[in-house]
Tab-separated table of C-alpha atoms and ligand atoms in Angstrom:
chain	number	residue	atom	x	y	z
A	14	ASN	CA	-11.967	9.878	46.162
A	15	GLN	CA	-10.311	8.734	42.960
A	16	ASP	CA	-7.248	10.707	44.044
A	17	GLU	CA	-7.186	8.769	47.250
A	18	GLU	CA	-7.387	5.466	45.404
A	19	LYS	CA	-4.488	6.538	43.187
A	20	LEU	CA	-2.477	7.512	46.224
A	21	THR	CA	-3.000	4.114	47.847
A	22	GLU	CA	-1.929	2.404	44.638
A	23	TYR	CA	1.217	4.517	44.433
A	24	MET	CA	2.055	3.776	48.062
A	25	ASP	CA	1.373	0.065	47.509
A	26	GLU	CA	3.811	0.109	44.655
A	27	LEU	CA	6.437	1.977	46.680
A	28	GLU	CA	6.031	-0.534	49.487
A	29	PHE	CA	6.476	-3.352	46.986
A	30	LEU	CA	9.641	-1.681	45.714
A	31	ALA	CA	10.923	-1.351	49.281
A	32	PHE	CA	10.108	-5.007	49.883
A	33	THR	CA	11.992	-5.954	46.719
A	34	ALA	CA	14.992	-3.991	48.013
A	35	GLY	CA	14.798	-5.941	51.263
A	36	ALA	CA	13.057	-3.493	53.623
A	37	THR	CA	9.910	-3.874	55.706
A	38	VAL	CA	7.596	-0.898	55.831
A	39	GLN	CA	6.241	0.153	59.230
A	40	LYS	CA	4.140	3.167	58.421
A	41	ARG	CA	2.994	5.388	55.584
A	42	PHE	CA	2.799	9.157	55.657
A	43	THR	CA	1.083	11.235	53.018
A	44	GLN	CA	0.563	14.927	52.564
A	45	LYS	CA	-1.463	17.000	50.139
A	46	LEU	CA	0.372	20.093	48.953
A	47	THR	CA	-0.416	22.172	45.895
A	48	GLN	CA	3.319	22.300	45.295
A	49	PRO	CA	6.219	20.511	47.006
A	50	ASP	CA	8.250	22.652	49.371
A	51	SER	CA	11.399	23.693	47.489
A	52	LYS	CA	13.585	23.264	50.567
A	53	THR	CA	12.197	20.172	52.264
A	54	PHE	CA	9.670	18.708	49.782
A	55	ILE	CA	7.118	18.166	52.594
A	56	GLY	CA	5.891	20.802	55.059
A	57	SER	CA	7.701	21.403	58.332
A	58	GLY	CA	4.801	20.083	60.442
A	59	LYS	CA	4.799	16.807	58.534
A	60	ALA	CA	8.588	16.586	58.784
A	61	LEU	CA	8.336	16.948	62.554
A	62	GLU	CA	5.603	14.307	62.754
A	63	ILE	CA	7.789	11.841	60.824
A	64	LYS	CA	10.847	12.735	62.872
A	65	GLU	CA	9.023	11.936	66.102
A	66	TYR	CA	7.681	8.657	64.759
A	67	VAL	CA	11.131	7.649	63.524
A	68	LYS	CA	12.674	8.372	66.929
A	69	GLU	CA	10.029	6.569	68.906
A	70	ASN	CA	10.061	3.446	66.754
A	71	GLU	CA	13.758	3.319	65.927
A	72	ILE	CA	13.157	3.490	62.182
A	73	GLY	CA	16.274	3.293	60.054
A	74	THR	CA	15.180	4.803	56.781
A	75	VAL	CA	12.527	7.120	55.368
A	76	ILE	CA	11.631	6.584	51.710
A	77	PHE	CA	10.060	9.212	49.451
A	78	ASP	CA	8.057	8.303	46.336
A	79	ASP	CA	9.545	11.102	44.239
A	80	GLU	CA	13.019	12.095	43.253
A	81	LEU	CA	14.249	14.697	45.731
A	82	SER	CA	16.613	17.461	44.700
A	83	PRO	CA	20.109	17.263	46.210
A	84	SER	CA	19.340	20.111	48.599
A	85	GLN	CA	15.963	18.672	49.630
A	86	LEU	CA	17.703	15.419	50.506
A	87	LYS	CA	20.331	17.243	52.504
A	88	ASN	CA	17.819	19.421	54.346
A	89	LEU	CA	15.523	16.538	55.169
A	90	GLU	CA	18.333	14.382	56.462
A	91	ARG	CA	19.541	17.181	58.642
A	92	GLU	CA	16.073	17.964	59.934
A	93	MET	CA	14.832	14.444	60.573
A	94	GLU	CA	18.152	12.898	61.573
A	95	VAL	CA	17.509	9.687	59.666
A	96	LYS	CA	18.692	8.154	56.409
A	97	ILE	CA	16.549	9.310	53.489
A	98	LEU	CA	16.035	7.441	50.248
A	99	ASP	CA	14.125	8.757	47.292
A	100	ARG	CA	12.423	6.682	44.612
A	101	THR	CA	15.360	6.913	42.211
A	102	ASN	CA	17.804	5.816	44.892
A	103	LEU	CA	15.585	2.888	45.810
A	104	ILE	CA	15.214	1.722	42.219
A	105	LEU	CA	18.958	2.050	41.612
A	106	ASP	CA	19.553	-0.054	44.694
A	107	ILE	CA	17.296	-2.825	43.404
A	108	PHE	CA	18.968	-2.773	40.017
A	109	ALA	CA	22.381	-2.952	41.700
A	110	GLN	CA	21.342	-5.991	43.739
A	111	ARG	CA	19.978	-7.773	40.720
A	112	ALA	CA	22.429	-6.966	37.950
A	113	GLN	CA	23.780	-10.304	36.796
A	114	THR	CA	25.940	-9.719	33.762
A	115	SER	CA	28.919	-7.413	33.694
A	116	TYR	CA	27.006	-5.315	31.198
A	117	ALA	CA	24.091	-4.763	33.562
A	118	ARG	CA	26.464	-4.063	36.438
A	119	THR	CA	28.298	-1.452	34.378
A	120	GLN	CA	25.007	0.181	33.442
A	121	VAL	CA	23.873	0.356	37.050
A	122	GLU	CA	27.205	1.654	38.275
A	123	LEU	CA	27.076	4.428	35.702
A	124	ALA	CA	23.548	5.379	36.714
A	125	GLN	CA	24.558	5.384	40.379
A	126	TYR	CA	27.505	7.716	39.809
A	127	GLN	CA	25.347	10.027	37.728
A	128	TYR	CA	22.899	10.154	40.596
A	129	LEU	CA	25.658	10.641	43.149
A	130	LEU	CA	27.601	13.424	41.467
A	131	PRO	CA	25.295	16.378	42.252
A	132	ARG	CA	24.673	14.969	45.730
A	133	LEU	CA	28.275	14.689	46.762
A	134	THR	CA	28.295	17.562	49.261
A	135	ARG	CA	25.658	15.816	51.290
A	136	MET	CA	28.022	12.988	52.156
A	137	TRP	CA	30.576	15.456	53.402
A	138	THR	CA	28.228	17.319	55.710
A	139	HIS	CA	27.233	13.926	56.933
A	140	LEU	CA	30.772	12.871	57.733
A	141	GLU	CA	31.481	16.182	59.363
A	142	ARG	CA	28.525	15.802	61.633
A	143	GLN	CA	29.644	12.352	62.669
A	144	LYS	CA	33.073	13.694	63.482
A	145	GLY	CA	31.477	16.043	65.962
A	146	GLY	CA	30.092	19.095	64.279
A	147	ILE	CA	33.218	20.698	62.970
A	148	GLY	CA	30.787	22.579	60.825
A	149	MET	CA	31.566	23.972	57.456
A	150	ARG	CA	35.308	24.275	57.953
A	151	GLY	CA	36.019	20.514	57.844
A	152	PRO	CA	37.834	18.922	54.938
A	153	GLY	CA	36.830	21.745	52.655
A	154	GLU	CA	35.810	22.239	49.068
A	155	THR	CA	39.087	21.066	47.525
A	156	GLU	CA	38.531	17.510	48.670
A	157	ILE	CA	34.990	17.528	47.391
A	158	GLU	CA	36.405	18.771	44.088
A	159	THR	CA	38.922	15.906	44.058
A	160	ASP	CA	36.131	13.426	44.674
A	161	ARG	CA	34.024	14.968	41.944
A	162	ARG	CA	36.911	14.638	39.537
A	163	ILE	CA	37.434	10.980	40.448
A	164	ILE	CA	33.755	10.280	39.872
A	165	ARG	CA	33.700	12.177	36.581
A	166	ASP	CA	36.682	10.132	35.381
A	167	ARG	CA	34.934	6.963	36.446
A	168	ILE	CA	31.788	8.018	34.546
A	169	THR	CA	33.836	8.592	31.388
A	170	LEU	CA	35.464	5.199	31.806
A	171	LEU	CA	32.149	3.411	32.321
A	172	LYS	CA	30.629	5.146	29.300
A	173	ASP	CA	33.560	3.974	27.158
A	174	LYS	CA	33.182	0.463	28.467
A	175	LEU	CA	29.466	0.485	27.638
A	176	LYS	CA	30.140	1.835	24.168
A	177	THR	CA	32.422	-1.110	23.466
A	178	ILE	CA	29.864	-3.633	24.677
A	179	ASP	CA	27.102	-1.782	22.788
A	180	LYS	CA	29.042	-2.305	19.579
A	181	GLN	CA	29.496	-5.995	20.299
A	182	MET	CA	25.805	-6.339	21.018
A	183	ALA	CA	24.858	-4.476	17.847
A	184	THR	CA	27.037	-6.893	15.870
A	185	GLN	CA	25.378	-9.821	17.590
A	186	ARG	CA	21.984	-8.421	16.689
A	187	ASN	CA	23.073	-8.003	13.071
A	188	ASN	CA	24.345	-11.558	12.990
A	189	ARG	CA	20.918	-12.787	13.922
A	190	GLY	CA	20.183	-12.056	10.296
A	191	LYS	CA	16.751	-11.772	8.858
A	192	VAL	CA	14.868	-13.808	11.403
A	193	VAL	CA	11.849	-11.867	12.671
A	194	ARG	CA	12.427	-10.425	16.128
A	195	ALA	CA	9.702	-9.935	18.677
A	196	ALA	CA	10.192	-8.223	22.030
A	197	LEU	CA	8.098	-8.646	25.139
A	198	VAL	CA	7.393	-5.257	26.673
A	199	GLY	CA	5.236	-4.362	29.625
A	200	TYR	CA	5.119	-2.964	33.098
A	201	THR	CA	7.226	-4.713	35.659
A	202	ASN	CA	5.813	-7.925	37.204
A	203	VAL	CA	3.080	-8.459	34.611
A	204	GLY	CA	4.317	-11.917	33.630
A	205	LYS	CA	6.750	-11.367	30.758
A	206	SER	CA	9.284	-13.930	31.995
A	207	THR	CA	6.535	-16.446	32.681
A	208	LEU	CA	5.205	-16.007	29.148
A	209	MET	CA	8.718	-16.266	27.748
A	210	ASN	CA	9.171	-19.531	29.612
A	211	SER	CA	5.983	-21.096	28.397
A	212	LEU	CA	6.542	-19.988	24.809
A	213	SER	CA	10.174	-21.048	24.560
A	214	LYS	CA	10.105	-23.911	27.068
A	215	SER	CA	13.206	-22.426	28.656
A	216	GLU	CA	13.706	-21.477	32.255
A	217	VAL	CA	13.876	-17.738	32.742
A	218	PHE	CA	13.883	-16.481	36.301
A	219	ALA	CA	10.344	-15.406	37.317
A	220	GLU	CA	9.332	-14.267	40.759
A	221	ASN	CA	6.807	-12.018	42.376
A	222	LYS	CA	9.046	-9.024	42.887
A	223	LEU	CA	9.630	-5.896	40.914
A	224	PHE	CA	12.395	-6.053	38.318
A	225	ALA	CA	13.167	-9.751	38.513
A	226	THR	CA	14.415	-9.274	34.971
A	227	LEU	CA	17.406	-7.034	34.471
A	228	ASP	CA	19.225	-8.469	31.539
A	229	THR	CA	17.619	-9.209	28.245
A	230	THR	CA	17.337	-12.817	27.233
A	231	VAL	CA	16.797	-13.901	23.667
A	232	ARG	CA	15.197	-17.239	22.836
A	233	LYS	CA	14.270	-18.941	19.632
A	234	VAL	CA	10.571	-19.722	19.482
A	235	VAL	CA	8.795	-21.806	16.860
A	236	ILE	CA	5.068	-21.524	16.225
A	237	GLY	CA	3.627	-23.677	13.464
A	238	ASN	CA	7.024	-24.228	11.817
A	239	LEU	CA	7.699	-20.505	11.794
A	240	PRO	CA	10.788	-19.647	13.837
A	241	PHE	CA	11.386	-16.190	15.294
A	242	LEU	CA	13.434	-14.640	18.084
A	243	LEU	CA	11.776	-13.534	21.291
A	244	THR	CA	13.393	-11.056	23.673
A	245	ASP	CA	12.438	-10.526	27.286
A	246	THR	CA	13.209	-6.950	28.298
A	247	VAL	CA	13.492	-5.071	31.550
A	248	GLY	CA	10.121	-4.164	33.014
A	249	PHE	CA	9.054	-0.574	32.643
A	250	ILE	CA	7.858	1.316	35.668
A	251	ARG	CA	6.180	4.600	36.449
A	252	LYS	CA	8.758	7.343	36.942
A	253	LEU	CA	11.684	5.260	35.766
A	254	PRO	CA	14.768	7.283	36.750
A	255	THR	CA	16.095	9.180	33.742
A	256	GLN	CA	19.620	8.010	34.577
A	257	LEU	CA	18.395	4.489	33.974
A	258	VAL	CA	16.581	5.200	30.726
A	259	GLU	CA	19.878	6.651	29.484
A	260	SER	CA	22.184	3.916	30.707
A	261	PHE	CA	19.920	1.052	29.727
A	262	LYS	CA	20.010	2.291	26.190
A	263	SER	CA	21.254	-0.969	24.791
A	264	THR	CA	18.676	-2.999	26.671
A	265	LEU	CA	16.094	-0.731	25.138
A	266	ASP	CA	17.778	-1.097	21.751
A	267	GLU	CA	16.392	-4.623	21.722
A	268	VAL	CA	12.967	-3.019	21.803
A	269	ARG	CA	13.857	-0.297	19.349
A	270	GLU	CA	15.171	-2.808	16.830
A	271	ALA	CA	12.441	-5.388	17.253
A	272	ASP	CA	10.071	-6.032	14.350
A	273	LEU	CA	7.133	-6.751	16.606
A	274	LEU	CA	6.251	-5.759	20.160
A	275	ILE	CA	4.235	-8.028	22.413
A	276	HIS	CA	2.790	-5.737	25.058
A	277	VAL	CA	1.940	-7.781	28.152
A	278	VAL	CA	-0.576	-6.308	30.606
A	279	ASP	CA	-1.568	-7.591	34.059
A	280	ILE	CA	-5.371	-7.291	33.893
A	281	SER	CA	-5.690	-8.413	37.516
A	282	HIS	CA	-3.900	-5.239	38.645
A	283	GLU	CA	-6.176	-2.336	39.509
A	284	SER	CA	-3.972	0.219	37.770
A	285	PHE	CA	-3.420	-1.775	34.613
A	286	GLU	CA	-4.596	1.112	32.453
A	287	ASP	CA	-1.994	3.412	34.029
A	288	HIS	CA	0.604	0.747	33.392
A	289	ILE	CA	-0.303	0.637	29.707
A	290	GLU	CA	0.151	4.388	29.561
A	291	SER	CA	3.541	4.252	31.304
A	292	VAL	CA	4.768	1.641	28.870
A	293	ASN	CA	3.500	3.592	25.866
A	294	HIS	CA	5.242	6.638	27.271
A	295	VAL	CA	8.620	4.871	27.399
A	296	LEU	CA	8.022	3.471	23.920
A	297	MET	CA	7.485	7.021	22.683
A	298	GLU	CA	10.629	8.178	24.448
A	299	ILE	CA	12.733	5.606	22.652
A	300	ASN	CA	10.857	6.151	19.405
A	301	ALA	CA	9.463	2.626	19.192
A	302	HIS	CA	5.771	3.495	19.330
A	303	GLN	CA	5.005	2.917	15.687
A	304	LYS	CA	5.951	-0.723	15.506
A	305	PRO	CA	3.460	-3.523	14.959
A	306	MET	CA	2.161	-4.599	18.344
A	307	ILE	CA	0.070	-7.316	19.949
A	308	MET	CA	-1.734	-6.639	23.213
A	309	VAL	CA	-1.654	-9.608	25.577
A	310	PHE	CA	-3.804	-9.193	28.675
A	311	ASN	CA	-2.396	-11.669	31.179
A	312	LYS	CA	-3.445	-13.160	34.537
A	313	ILE	CA	-7.125	-13.645	33.672
A	314	ASP	CA	-7.082	-16.480	36.235
A	315	ASP	CA	-6.406	-13.923	38.949
A	316	PHE	CA	-9.028	-11.402	37.891
A	317	SER	CA	-11.416	-10.475	40.697
A	318	TYR	CA	-14.771	-8.925	40.111
A	319	GLU	CA	-17.208	-7.485	42.625
A	320	LYS	CA	-20.620	-7.729	41.064
A	321	LYS	CA	-22.930	-4.863	41.926
A	322	ASP	CA	-26.548	-5.409	42.913
A	323	ASP	CA	-29.011	-3.950	40.451
A	324	ASP	CA	-30.384	-1.531	43.039
A	325	ASP	CA	-26.943	-0.490	44.250
A	326	LEU	CA	-26.689	3.225	43.520
A	327	THR	CA	-23.020	3.741	44.365
A	328	PRO	CA	-21.038	4.628	41.257
A	329	SER	CA	-19.202	1.914	39.353
A	330	THR	CA	-15.554	1.390	40.081
A	331	LYS	CA	-13.010	-0.610	38.141
A	332	LYS	CA	-13.629	-3.482	40.510
A	333	ASN	CA	-17.147	-4.063	39.315
A	334	VAL	CA	-16.337	-4.257	35.664
A	335	SER	CA	-16.379	-7.901	34.627
A	336	LEU	CA	-13.705	-9.568	32.554
A	337	GLU	CA	-16.210	-9.913	29.720
A	338	GLU	CA	-16.846	-6.179	29.804
A	339	TRP	CA	-13.113	-5.398	29.800
A	340	LYS	CA	-12.700	-7.722	26.843
A	341	LYS	CA	-15.426	-5.974	24.913
A	342	THR	CA	-13.991	-2.538	25.720
A	343	TRP	CA	-10.459	-3.396	24.746
A	344	MET	CA	-11.281	-5.415	21.668
A	345	ALA	CA	-13.230	-2.385	20.466
A	346	LYS	CA	-10.768	0.333	21.325
A	347	SER	CA	-7.421	-1.351	20.758
A	348	LYS	CA	-5.976	-0.725	17.346
A	349	TYR	CA	-3.808	-3.809	17.797
A	350	PRO	CA	-4.602	-7.529	17.763
A	351	THR	CA	-5.665	-8.277	21.330
A	352	VAL	CA	-5.914	-11.451	23.378
A	353	PHE	CA	-6.690	-12.395	26.980
A	354	ILE	CA	-4.628	-15.186	28.552
A	355	SER	CA	-3.159	-16.728	31.650
A	356	ALA	CA	0.550	-17.346	31.197
A	357	LEU	CA	0.594	-19.377	34.391
A	358	LYS	CA	-2.313	-21.678	33.550
A	359	LYS	CA	-1.678	-21.528	29.809
A	360	GLU	CA	-5.238	-20.422	29.147
A	361	ASN	CA	-6.088	-19.217	25.632
A	362	PHE	CA	-2.650	-20.113	24.339
A	363	PRO	CA	-3.855	-21.381	20.945
A	364	GLU	CA	-5.608	-18.062	20.348
A	365	MET	CA	-2.513	-16.078	21.370
A	366	LYS	CA	-0.193	-18.212	19.292
A	367	LYS	CA	-2.417	-17.714	16.263
A	368	LEU	CA	-2.184	-13.921	16.684
A	369	ILE	CA	1.583	-14.028	17.068
A	370	TYR	CA	1.900	-16.396	14.118
A	371	ASP	CA	-0.144	-14.110	11.878
A	372	GLU	CA	1.873	-11.015	12.798
A	373	VAL	CA	5.242	-12.741	12.459
A	374	MET	CA	4.136	-14.181	9.133
A	375	LYS	CA	3.139	-10.735	7.836
A	376	ILE	CA	6.610	-9.406	8.643
A	377	HIS	CA	8.261	-12.504	7.244
A	378	ILE	CA	6.389	-12.209	3.947
A	379	SER	CA	7.195	-8.518	3.611
A	380	ARG	CA	10.841	-9.497	3.954
A	381	PHE	CA	10.903	-12.471	1.623
A	382	PRO	CA	8.160	-11.620	-0.875
A	383	TYR	CA	9.213	-14.263	-3.414
A	384	ASN	CA	9.292	-17.246	-1.118
A	385	ASP	CA	6.326	-19.528	-1.196
B	145	GDP	P1	7.836	-9.929	34.684
B	145	GDP	O1	8.442	-9.030	35.705
B	145	GDP	O2	6.904	-9.190	33.781
B	145	GDP	O3	8.838	-10.756	33.914
B	145	GDP	O4	6.880	-10.952	35.479
B	145	GDP	P2	7.152	-12.458	35.947
B	145	GDP	O5	7.052	-13.387	34.788
B	145	GDP	O6	8.394	-12.484	36.762
B	145	GDP	O7	5.861	-12.717	36.855
B	145	GDP	C1	5.600	-11.943	37.997
B	145	GDP	C2	4.690	-12.709	38.929
B	145	GDP	O8	3.406	-12.895	38.351
B	145	GDP	C3	5.202	-14.113	39.262
B	145	GDP	O9	4.916	-14.373	40.617
B	145	GDP	C4	4.400	-15.010	38.344
B	145	GDP	O10	4.239	-16.309	38.861
B	145	GDP	C5	3.063	-14.269	38.319
B	145	GDP	N1	2.300	-14.571	37.094
B	145	GDP	C6	2.728	-14.544	35.819
B	145	GDP	N2	1.741	-14.883	34.967
B	145	GDP	C7	0.646	-15.139	35.719
B	145	GDP	C8	-0.710	-15.532	35.414
B	145	GDP	O11	-1.115	-15.755	34.280
B	145	GDP	N3	-1.543	-15.669	36.477
B	145	GDP	C9	-1.150	-15.465	37.749
B	145	GDP	N4	-2.049	-15.627	38.718
B	145	GDP	N5	0.094	-15.088	38.077
B	145	GDP	C10	0.998	-14.924	37.074
């Protein structure tokens, strides 16, 4: 039954992603397989079931929660006669819509071409079919080769462009001198921008969608006369496409080069423990897991708790653990300073600020040991 709960959470998240990209979801399909089908990812019976539903209800797109191989995509599209998106494609689409600076746009474009390159043949079969089933003769391999070359050249160009901006950004970071730098990290939509806003009194875009934050913003924050720089970074997400991890290198450099990480967690979300793991996983990947960290559990105002009756014999679920119990658990097991807040209602801000102040001060003192 825990598997089923997980599955619902994953599908909820996928639906939220689809909503962020601008789609409305009509129906969910799931299938249990010990191993995905190498040719079509799902079984043929399930594919047929979806195909019929799509036809009957005039559905435009079918979205898969995993990354499909180029041939799986091609086979599924052919079999179900509908546009297929996989998770990577969907996430890339959202990033493309939301990229605001030229840097972010370049990063997304690069990731999109890297995704497209091995899937190029699919577009051709597609076009051929539209032209009336000329079959495999069509425009032929040479044109696909030409297209591949154009895309490869474009990828090289974009990488060069990014390298140049990376250098500029590295210089900018160096110029920030010895001021302590803290970076907000956390799963997407946990409240990083909101916290940034209330700490720096600036207006950073915050909304209830996934990846509202694409570009990093840096703000000067002062707590008790102690100034430091605070960076808001892109939200991490489960199964972040590898193309993105690669091309958002510089965004992640802000994290890698930070002196202190402020890990924001949405305690009102049922899968918050999974989210913590996903974030720690990315931190490992970029080799930033050994930095000083503060755990900030956010959205305590939105925490819901279903109290169990004493004679209720059904096993405990996450839902009937109270906030107090979570606090006790995490205070005991976290090796980092930990605090529970509401960024929206500014609850427990003095306590959080004290923690941040202490950590920043420690780093500051280690840097300027002879100052008073
Ligand atoms: P980010 O993606 O981590 O930067 O998250 P945002 O700051 O954009 O916040 C995502 C959503 O959560 C927004 O709708 C916020 O208003 C909401 N939010 C942020 N902090 C809190 C909080 O403490 N309590 C509640 N109830 N909602 C919050």
